[in-house]
PDB file of C-alpha atoms in Angstrom:
ATOM      1  CA  UNK Q   1     -25.887 149.621  76.625  1.00 46.00           C
ATOM      2  CA  UNK Q   2     -24.821 151.854  73.821  1.00 45.00           C
ATOM      3  CA  UNK Q   3     -28.315 151.513  72.309  1.00 48.00           C
ATOM      4  CA  UNK Q   4     -30.206 152.618  75.575  1.00 45.00           C
ATOM      5  CA  UNK Q   5     -27.776 155.780  75.751  1.00 50.00           C
ATOM      6  CA  UNK Q   6     -28.547 156.770  72.497  1.00 48.00           C
ATOM      7  CA  UNK Q   7     -32.256 157.136  73.087  1.00 52.00           C
ATOM      8  CA  UNK Q   8     -32.036 159.816  75.926  1.00 54.00           C
ATOM      9  CA  UNK Q   9     -30.066 161.712  73.498  1.00 52.00           C
ATOM     10  CA  UNK Q  10     -32.648 161.695  70.644  1.00 52.00           C
ATOM     11  CA  UNK Q  11     -35.432 162.604  73.143  1.00 50.00           C
ATOM     12  CA  UNK Q  12     -33.106 165.788  74.021  1.00 53.00           C
ATOM     13  CA  UNK Q  13     -32.675 166.837  70.707  1.00 51.00           C
ATOM     14  CA  UNK Q  14     -36.448 166.589  69.681  1.00 54.00           C
ATOM     15  CA  UNK Q  15     -37.374 168.624  72.593  1.00 48.00           C
ATOM     16  CA  UNK Q  16     -35.050 171.356  71.638  1.00 51.00           C
ATOM     17  CA  UNK Q  17     -35.883 171.472  68.266  1.00 50.00           C
ATOM     18  CA  UNK Q  18     -39.859 171.836  69.226  1.00 52.00           C
ATOM     19  CA  UNK Q  19     -39.049 174.428  71.842  1.00 50.00           C
ATOM     20  CA  UNK Q  20     -36.869 176.652  69.532  1.00 50.00           C
ATOM     21  CA  UNK Q  21     -39.633 178.052  66.916  1.00 46.00           C
ATOM     22  CA  UNK Q  22     -41.684 178.669  69.723  1.00 48.00           C
ATOM     23  CA  UNK Q  23     -39.642 180.749  71.574  1.00 45.00           C
ATOM     24  CA  UNK Q  24     -38.782 182.736  68.697  1.00 44.00           C
ATOM     25  CA  UNK Q  25     -42.422 183.125  67.920  1.00 42.00           C
ATOM     26  CA  UNK Q  26     -43.146 184.519  71.369  1.00 45.00           C
ATOM     27  CA  UNK Q  27     -40.310 186.812  71.165  1.00 45.00           C
ATOM     28  CA  UNK Q  28     -41.477 188.346  68.191  1.00 46.00           C
ATOM     29  CA  UNK Q  29     -45.156 188.644  69.772  1.00 46.00           C
ATOM     30  CA  UNK Q  30     -43.705 190.362  72.535  1.00 45.00           C
ATOM     31  CA  UNK Q  31     -41.952 192.843  70.583  1.00 45.00           C
ATOM     32  CA  UNK Q  32     -45.142 193.695  68.678  1.00 42.00           C
ATOM     33  CA  UNK Q  33     -46.747 194.239  72.106  1.00 48.00           C
ATOM     34  CA  UNK Q  34     -44.178 196.633  72.986  1.00 47.00           C
ATOM     35  CA  UNK Q  35     -44.453 198.633  69.816  1.00 48.00           C
ATOM     36  CA  UNK Q  36     -48.421 198.846  70.034  1.00 45.00           C
ATOM     37  CA  UNK Q  37     -48.453 199.971  73.651  1.00 46.00           C
ATOM     38  CA  UNK Q  38     -48.036 203.663  73.003  1.00 47.00           C
ATOM     39  CA  UNK Q  39     -51.068 203.354  70.669  1.00 42.00           C
ATOM     40  CA  UNK Q  40     -53.048 201.707  73.168  1.00 46.00           C
ATOM     41  CA  UNK Q  41     -52.289 204.634  75.457  1.00 48.00           C
ATOM     42  CA  UNK Q  42     -52.822 207.603  73.165  1.00 46.00           C
ATOM     43  CA  UNK Q  43     -56.553 208.947  73.906  1.00 51.00           C
ATOM     44  CA  UNK Q  44     -58.378 209.550  70.468  1.00 46.00           C
ATOM     45  CA  UNK Q  45     -60.338 212.934  69.919  1.00 49.00           C
ATOM     46  CA  UNK Q  46     -63.628 213.081  70.635  1.00 52.00           C
ATOM     47  CA  UNK Q  47     -66.116 213.220  67.793  1.00 46.00           C
ATOM     48  CA  UNK Q  48     -66.783 217.113  68.271  1.00 49.00           C
ATOM     49  CA  UNK Q  49     -63.042 217.703  68.468  1.00 48.00           C
ATOM     50  CA  UNK Q  50     -62.591 215.753  65.182  1.00 43.00           C
ATOM     51  CA  UNK Q  51     -65.170 217.811  63.413  1.00 45.00           C
ATOM     52  CA  UNK Q  52     -63.602 221.110  64.583  1.00 47.00           C
ATOM     53  CA  UNK Q  53     -60.207 219.967  63.031  1.00 45.00           C
ATOM     54  CA  UNK Q  54     -61.613 219.125  59.949  1.00 44.00           C
ATOM     55  CA  UNK Q  55     -63.597 222.381  59.640  1.00 48.00           C
ATOM     56  CA  UNK Q  56     -60.202 224.252  60.193  1.00 46.00           C
ATOM     57  CA  UNK Q  57     -58.502 222.359  57.607  1.00 46.00           C
ATOM     58  CA  UNK Q  58     -60.882 222.878  54.844  1.00 52.00           C
ATOM     59  CA  UNK Q  59     -61.491 226.672  55.820  1.00 51.00           C
ATOM     60  CA  UNK Q  60     -59.091 229.260  54.145  1.00 55.00           C
ATOM     61  CA  UNK Q  61     -59.238 232.793  54.829  1.00 54.00           C
ATOM     62  CA  UNK Q  62     -56.866 235.770  54.226  1.00 62.00           C
ATOM     63  CA  UNK Q  63     -57.070 239.437  54.561  1.00 63.00           C
ATOM     64  CA  UNK Q  64     -55.408 242.610  55.812  1.00 69.00           C
ATOM     65  CA  UNK Q  65     -56.053 245.273  58.272  1.00 65.00           C
ATOM     66  CA  UNK Q  66     -57.212 248.939  56.849  1.00 65.00           C
ATOM     67  CA  UNK Q  67     -57.830 252.172  58.022  1.00 60.00           C
ATOM     68  CA  UNK Q  68     -61.133 253.461  57.853  1.00 72.00           C
ATOM     69  CA  UNK Q  69     -59.866 257.044  57.641  1.00 84.00           C
ATOM     70  CA  UNK Q  70     -57.139 257.415  55.112  1.00 91.00           C
ATOM     71  CA  UNK Q  71     -56.683 260.905  53.563  1.00 95.00           C
ATOM     72  CA  UNK Q  72     -54.534 262.179  50.680  1.00 96.00           C
ATOM     73  CA  UNK Q  73     -52.896 265.329  51.060  1.00 97.00           C
ATOM     74  CA  UNK Q  74     -52.327 267.716  47.996  1.00 97.00           C
ATOM     75  CA  UNK Q  75     -50.419 271.067  47.798  1.00 96.00           C
ATOM     76  CA  UNK Q  76     -53.026 273.518  46.118  1.00 94.00           C
ATOM     77  CA  UNK Q  77     -50.189 275.760  45.191  1.00 95.00           C
ATOM     78  CA  UNK Q  78     -47.152 274.948  42.910  1.00 94.00           C
ATOM     79  CA  UNK Q  79     -44.577 276.498  44.692  1.00 96.00           C
ATOM     80  CA  UNK Q  80     -41.257 275.306  45.881  1.00 97.00           C
ATOM     81  CA  UNK Q  81     -41.261 273.424  49.152  1.00 98.00           C
ATOM     82  CA  UNK Q  82     -38.883 275.367  51.817  1.00 97.00           C
ATOM     83  CA  UNK Q  83     -39.695 273.390  54.901  1.00 97.00           C
ATOM     84  CA  UNK Q  84     -40.619 269.772  55.053  1.00 97.00           C
ATOM     85  CA  UNK Q  85     -41.913 269.051  58.521  1.00 97.00           C
ATOM     86  CA  UNK Q  86     -42.856 265.132  58.068  1.00 97.00           C
ATOM     87  CA  UNK Q  87     -41.501 261.775  56.949  1.00 96.00           C
ATOM     88  CA  UNK Q  88     -43.138 258.103  56.849  1.00 97.00           C
ATOM     89  CA  UNK Q  89     -44.297 257.342  60.260  1.00 96.00           C
ATOM     90  CA  UNK Q  90     -44.630 260.832  61.692  1.00 97.00           C
ATOM     91  CA  UNK Q  91     -47.506 261.710  64.062  1.00 97.00           C
ATOM     92  CA  UNK Q  92     -49.505 264.657  63.247  1.00 97.00           C
ATOM     93  CA  UNK Q  93     -52.463 266.300  65.055  1.00 97.00           C
ATOM     94  CA  UNK Q  94     -55.258 267.971  62.756  1.00 96.00           C
ATOM     95  CA  UNK Q  95     -54.131 271.533  61.687  1.00 96.00           C
ATOM     96  CA  UNK Q  96     -50.225 271.130  62.037  1.00 97.00           C
ATOM     97  CA  UNK Q  97     -48.209 272.412  59.328  1.00 97.00           C
ATOM     98  CA  UNK Q  98     -46.384 269.570  57.469  1.00 97.00           C
ATOM     99  CA  UNK Q  99     -45.268 271.530  54.572  1.00 97.00           C
ATOM    100  CA  UNK Q 100     -44.101 275.175  54.092  1.00 97.00           C
ATOM    101  CA  UNK Q 101     -44.039 276.791  50.657  1.00 97.00           C
ATOM    102  CA  UNK Q 102     -41.894 279.664  49.301  1.00 97.00           C
ATOM    103  CA  UNK Q 103     -44.627 282.800  49.946  1.00 96.00           C
ATOM    104  CA  UNK Q 104     -42.572 285.160  47.822  1.00 97.00           C
ATOM    105  CA  UNK Q 105     -44.557 284.982  44.783  1.00 97.00           C
ATOM    106  CA  UNK Q 106     -47.976 284.898  46.910  1.00 97.00           C
ATOM    107  CA  UNK Q 107     -46.882 287.929  49.010  1.00 98.00           C
ATOM    108  CA  UNK Q 108     -45.976 289.789  45.590  1.00 98.00           C
ATOM    109  CA  UNK Q 109     -49.631 288.922  44.174  1.00 97.00           C
ATOM    110  CA  UNK Q 110     -51.267 289.572  47.469  1.00 98.00           C
ATOM    111  CA  UNK Q 111     -49.621 293.159  47.656  1.00 98.00           C
ATOM    112  CA  UNK Q 112     -50.607 293.991  44.011  1.00 98.00           C
ATOM    113  CA  UNK Q 113     -54.111 292.930  44.386  1.00 98.00           C
ATOM    114  CA  UNK Q 114     -54.403 294.897  47.440  1.00 98.00           C
ATOM    115  CA  UNK Q 115     -53.002 298.132  46.012  1.00 98.00           C
ATOM    116  CA  UNK Q 116     -55.376 297.558  42.855  1.00 98.00           C
ATOM    117  CA  UNK Q 117     -58.277 297.267  44.940  1.00 98.00           C
ATOM    118  CA  UNK Q 118     -57.461 300.572  47.221  1.00 97.00           C
ATOM    119  CA  UNK Q 119     -57.399 302.321  43.581  1.00 98.00           C
ATOM    120  CA  UNK Q 120     -60.558 300.993  42.561  1.00 98.00           C
ATOM    121  CA  UNK Q 121     -62.310 301.874  45.818  1.00 96.00           C
ATOM    122  CA  UNK Q 122     -60.760 305.518  45.633  1.00 96.00           C
ATOM    123  CA  UNK Q 123     -62.323 305.701  42.024  1.00 96.00           C
ATOM    124  CA  UNK Q 124     -65.500 304.148  43.524  1.00 95.00           C
ATOM    125  CA  UNK Q 125     -65.741 306.976  45.775  1.00 93.00           C
ATOM    126  CA  UNK Q 126     -64.669 309.762  43.512  1.00 94.00           C
ATOM    127  CA  UNK Q 127     -67.748 308.681  41.214  1.00 95.00           C
ATOM    128  CA  UNK Q 128     -70.068 309.124  43.765  1.00 93.00           C
ATOM    129  CA  UNK Q 129     -68.685 312.300  45.221  1.00 92.00           C
ATOM    130  CA  UNK Q 130     -68.713 313.599  41.515  1.00 92.00           C
ATOM    131  CA  UNK Q 131     -72.661 312.821  41.567  1.00 90.00           C
ATOM    132  CA  UNK Q 132     -73.422 314.756  44.660  1.00 91.00           C
ATOM    133  CA  UNK Q 133     -73.239 311.925  47.171  1.00 91.00           C
ATOM    134  CA  UNK Q 134     -70.873 311.814  50.293  1.00 86.00           C
ATOM    135  CA  UNK Q 135     -69.014 309.168  51.683  1.00 80.00           C
ATOM    136  CA  UNK Q 136     -71.193 309.669  55.117  1.00 84.00           C
ATOM    137  CA  UNK Q 137     -74.288 309.010  53.092  1.00 83.00           C
ATOM    138  CA  UNK Q 138     -73.515 305.858  51.441  1.00 83.00           C
ATOM    139  CA  UNK Q 139     -76.800 304.223  52.748  1.00 84.00           C
ATOM    140  CA  UNK Q 140     -78.758 307.101  50.986  1.00 87.00           C
ATOM    141  CA  UNK Q 141     -77.393 306.361  47.616  1.00 92.00           C
ATOM    142  CA  UNK Q 142     -79.669 304.564  45.184  1.00 93.00           C
ATOM    143  CA  UNK Q 143     -78.670 300.670  44.443  1.00 93.00           C
ATOM    144  CA  UNK Q 144     -78.477 301.409  40.650  1.00 93.00           C
ATOM    145  CA  UNK Q 145     -76.042 304.377  41.307  1.00 93.00           C
ATOM    146  CA  UNK Q 146     -73.831 302.193  43.721  1.00 93.00           C
ATOM    147  CA  UNK Q 147     -74.026 299.339  40.929  1.00 94.00           C
ATOM    148  CA  UNK Q 148     -72.943 301.515  38.169  1.00 94.00           C
ATOM    149  CA  UNK Q 149     -70.136 303.305  40.083  1.00 95.00           C
ATOM    150  CA  UNK Q 150     -68.477 300.179  40.951  1.00 95.00           C
ATOM    151  CA  UNK Q 151     -68.661 298.823  37.494  1.00 95.00           C
ATOM    152  CA  UNK Q 152     -66.997 301.895  36.229  1.00 95.00           C
ATOM    153  CA  UNK Q 153     -64.287 302.064  38.909  1.00 97.00           C
ATOM    154  CA  UNK Q 154     -63.482 298.233  38.603  1.00 97.00           C
ATOM    155  CA  UNK Q 155     -64.288 298.024  42.368  1.00 97.00           C
ATOM    156  CA  UNK Q 156     -66.050 294.375  41.998  1.00 97.00           C
ATOM    157  CA  UNK Q 157     -63.101 292.954  40.036  1.00 97.00           C
ATOM    158  CA  UNK Q 158     -60.641 294.065  42.082  1.00 98.00           C
ATOM    159  CA  UNK Q 159     -62.397 293.138  44.924  1.00 97.00           C
ATOM    160  CA  UNK Q 160     -62.673 289.609  43.937  1.00 97.00           C
ATOM    161  CA  UNK Q 161     -58.939 289.607  42.673  1.00 98.00           C
ATOM    162  CA  UNK Q 162     -57.985 290.657  46.266  1.00 98.00           C
ATOM    163  CA  UNK Q 163     -60.204 287.876  47.755  1.00 98.00           C
ATOM    164  CA  UNK Q 164     -58.257 285.167  46.015  1.00 97.00           C
ATOM    165  CA  UNK Q 165     -54.788 286.455  46.713  1.00 98.00           C
ATOM    166  CA  UNK Q 166     -55.496 286.323  50.312  1.00 97.00           C
ATOM    167  CA  UNK Q 167     -56.739 282.907  49.880  1.00 97.00           C
ATOM    168  CA  UNK Q 168     -53.705 281.790  47.886  1.00 97.00           C
ATOM    169  CA  UNK Q 169     -51.400 283.129  50.453  1.00 97.00           C
ATOM    170  CA  UNK Q 170     -53.367 281.252  53.302  1.00 95.00           C
ATOM    171  CA  UNK Q 171     -52.192 278.226  51.210  1.00 95.00           C
ATOM    172  CA  UNK Q 172     -48.568 278.750  51.722  1.00 96.00           C
ATOM    173  CA  UNK Q 173     -48.664 276.185  54.503  1.00 96.00           C
ATOM    174  CA  UNK Q 174     -50.001 272.810  53.986  1.00 97.00           C
ATOM    175  CA  UNK Q 175     -51.715 271.494  57.118  1.00 97.00           C
ATOM    176  CA  UNK Q 176     -52.849 267.833  58.042  1.00 97.00           C
ATOM    177  CA  UNK Q 177     -56.808 267.389  57.649  1.00 96.00           C
ATOM    178  CA  UNK Q 178     -56.880 264.993  60.253  1.00 95.00           C
ATOM    179  CA  UNK Q 179     -55.078 263.509  63.171  1.00 95.00           C
ATOM    180  CA  UNK Q 180     -52.835 260.413  62.564  1.00 95.00           C
ATOM    181  CA  UNK Q 181     -49.949 258.709  61.134  1.00 96.00           C
ATOM    182  CA  UNK Q 182     -48.086 260.061  57.875  1.00 97.00           C
ATOM    183  CA  UNK Q 183     -47.045 257.677  55.358  1.00 96.00           C
ATOM    184  CA  UNK Q 184     -46.315 257.587  51.290  1.00 97.00           C
ATOM    185  CA  UNK Q 185     -44.387 260.955  51.509  1.00 97.00           C
ATOM    186  CA  UNK Q 186     -43.435 261.412  47.897  1.00 96.00           C
ATOM    187  CA  UNK Q 187     -41.624 264.998  48.001  1.00 97.00           C
ATOM    188  CA  UNK Q 188     -38.407 266.335  49.077  1.00 96.00           C
ATOM    189  CA  UNK Q 189     -37.364 269.752  50.338  1.00 95.00           C
ATOM    190  CA  UNK Q 190     -36.994 272.094  47.626  1.00 95.00           C
ATOM    191  CA  UNK Q 191     -39.385 270.012  45.163  1.00 96.00           C
ATOM    192  CA  UNK Q 192     -41.945 271.599  43.237  1.00 95.00           C
ATOM    193  CA  UNK Q 193     -45.213 269.729  44.136  1.00 95.00           C
ATOM    194  CA  UNK Q 194     -47.672 268.935  41.610  1.00 91.00           C
ATOM    195  CA  UNK Q 195     -51.634 269.582  42.034  1.00 87.00           C
ATOM    196  CA  UNK Q 196     -52.512 266.099  40.608  1.00 92.00           C
ATOM    197  CA  UNK Q 197     -49.832 264.088  43.119  1.00 95.00           C
ATOM    198  CA  UNK Q 198     -50.346 263.818  46.828  1.00 97.00           C
ATOM    199  CA  UNK Q 199     -47.835 264.990  49.033  1.00 97.00           C
ATOM    200  CA  UNK Q 200     -48.292 262.254  51.413  1.00 97.00           C
ATOM    201  CA  UNK Q 201     -51.116 260.422  53.128  1.00 97.00           C
ATOM    202  CA  UNK Q 202     -52.365 260.220  56.645  1.00 97.00           C
ATOM    203  CA  UNK Q 203     -54.384 257.651  58.171  1.00 93.00           C
ATOM    204  CA  UNK Q 204     -56.110 257.350  61.566  1.00 91.00           C
ATOM    205  CA  UNK Q 205     -54.750 253.931  63.670  1.00 86.00           C
ATOM    206  CA  UNK Q 206     -57.482 254.104  66.032  1.00 82.00           C
ATOM    207  CA  UNK Q 207     -60.086 253.590  63.610  1.00 74.00           C
ATOM    208  CA  UNK Q 208     -59.123 250.233  61.641  1.00 66.00           C
ATOM    209  CA  UNK Q 209     -60.909 247.513  60.269  1.00 69.00           C
ATOM    210  CA  UNK Q 210     -60.125 243.972  58.722  1.00 63.00           C
ATOM    211  CA  UNK Q 211     -60.821 243.274  55.280  1.00 65.00           C
ATOM    212  CA  UNK Q 212     -61.249 239.518  54.797  1.00 59.00           C
ATOM    213  CA  UNK Q 213     -61.819 237.177  52.102  1.00 57.00           C
ATOM    214  CA  UNK Q 214     -63.106 233.382  53.154  1.00 51.00           C
ATOM    215  CA  UNK Q 215     -63.866 230.195  50.971  1.00 51.00           C
ATOM    216  CA  UNK Q 216     -64.429 226.636  51.355  1.00 54.00           C
ATOM    217  CA  UNK Q 217     -61.993 224.202  49.796  1.00 52.00           C
ATOM    218  CA  UNK Q 218     -63.452 221.426  47.646  1.00 49.00           C
ATOM    219  CA  UNK Q 219     -65.176 218.404  49.291  1.00 51.00           C
ATOM    220  CA  UNK Q 220     -67.053 220.638  52.250  1.00 47.00           C
ATOM    221  CA  UNK Q 221     -70.605 219.587  52.757  1.00 46.00           C
TER     222      UNK Q 221
END
């Protein structure tokens, strides 16, 4: 009887030993299936989409936005700045006064030039009258007589000096040549501007362009 009871016990052990590894293998297979499930549900990109992504990855570009209209503003007169109406970022219109210069010297030059011209004009008329011509008959005076009288009186020279003094006085105010935004202001109030250095720059933000550079990376077909 003891030998008969031992046989079922051996059978049970053999069955359990054979089932154990298989159960472990099945559990591992089940875990692998769970991990691979998200990959099976993921939709791969179409061929066209993959090509476009490849192009983007292999194409490199860089650039900056530039103004088509960008003007440097200079002062044509070396006189002290008494009023500065601009700063970086200021919006101006064409013709606006952006800088006012000290006009004391320019005014004195203008007055002196005007006085010198008036004296030369008086001498010019005196010469013509001395030759028997009246001011009312200037259109009857021969051309060569007019030229000689102007040279002797200094009329032409002083007339040119007066014109130059008037132009210089008109430059006492620096105006905006275009409408736009002010940038790169390089002067301050009471500075003495230099003719070779710009006071500022003005660009038109309504007229911009993109300056870019493109190239392909290695491996591009």
